[in-house]
Amino acid sequence: MKFSALFTAPLAYMPFSTPATEKREKTAKTAPAPVKRSRSAKVKKPAELKPYRGISIVFEDCACEAVKKIGSKRFLLSDDDAPMLPLPACDAARCDCKYKHHDDRREEEHDRRFSSTLRTDLYEDSGKENRRAGKRRGRRKSDT
């Protein structure tokens, strides 16, 4: 036997003697077959949640007095101040009250921003000069 043959022939009793091609075949992972998706199955981004989402309680005429006291009051969802249903003081045999979700806790007819916006618009529509814009306001030079 030649001396060089000792280094090229695989030794069956040695764990590292398996040729590299056989190792690759044994350890190669098969990639899963690609899954075909329809266009409607594409992952959509979740809708951005509005910060002032609200919740109110919807109830029937035969509801308990505890729910009737709350009425149609809207609670801010992010504050977790909405009461759990059924209410602790509920005396109904079966509570049929449900939550109703709102995009905005504020009711449209009670929007507090409306009056100030209206006032500004009326002032600008009157034709008077807007004295706030353009001039630098502040202290007089003689005051310093």
mmCIF file of C-alpha atoms in Angstrom, residues 54-60 65-76 82-83 98-102 104-108:
data_model
loop_
_atom_site.group_PDB
_atom_site.id
_atom_site.type_symbol
_atom_site.label_atom_id
_atom_site.label_comp_id
_atom_site.label_asym_id
_atom_site.label_seq_id
_atom_site.Cartn_x
_atom_site.Cartn_y
_atom_site.Cartn_z
ATOM 1 C CA GLY A 54 -64.951 55.505 22.294
ATOM 2 C CA ILE A 55 -67.406 52.975 23.578
ATOM 3 C CA SER A 56 -70.977 53.246 24.822
ATOM 4 C CA ILE A 57 -73.536 50.804 26.178
ATOM 5 C CA VAL A 58 -76.581 49.877 24.100
ATOM 6 C CA PHE A 59 -79.534 48.591 26.113
ATOM 7 C CA GLU A 60 -83.210 47.693 25.747
ATOM 8 C CA GLU A 65 -81.718 51.007 36.477
ATOM 9 C CA ALA A 66 -77.914 50.924 36.770
ATOM 10 C CA VAL A 67 -77.515 50.957 32.982
ATOM 11 C CA LYS A 68 -80.270 53.525 32.500
ATOM 12 C CA LYS A 69 -78.378 55.912 34.822
ATOM 13 C CA ILE A 70 -75.338 55.691 32.546
ATOM 14 C CA GLY A 71 -77.498 56.283 29.472
ATOM 15 C CA SER A 72 -75.644 56.882 26.217
ATOM 16 C CA LYS A 73 -72.480 58.228 27.854
ATOM 17 C CA ARG A 74 -69.365 57.557 25.810
ATOM 18 C CA PHE A 75 -66.206 56.329 27.469
ATOM 19 C CA LEU A 76 -62.685 56.764 26.121
ATOM 20 C CA ALA A 82 -65.757 51.759 30.499
ATOM 21 C CA PRO A 83 -67.657 49.582 32.975
ATOM 22 C CA LYS A 98 -73.907 45.365 24.549
ATOM 23 C CA TYR A 99 -71.030 47.698 23.761
ATOM 24 C CA LYS A 100 -71.146 49.979 20.738
ATOM 25 C CA HIS A 101 -67.809 51.174 19.345
ATOM 26 C CA HIS A 102 -67.295 54.721 18.035
ATOM 27 C CA ASP A 104 -64.409 59.237 18.187
ATOM 28 C CA ARG A 105 -65.547 59.508 21.795
ATOM 29 C CA ARG A 106 -66.880 63.006 21.199
ATOM 30 C CA GLU A 107 -70.358 63.313 19.798
ATOM 31 C CA GLU A 108 -70.598 65.326 16.595
#
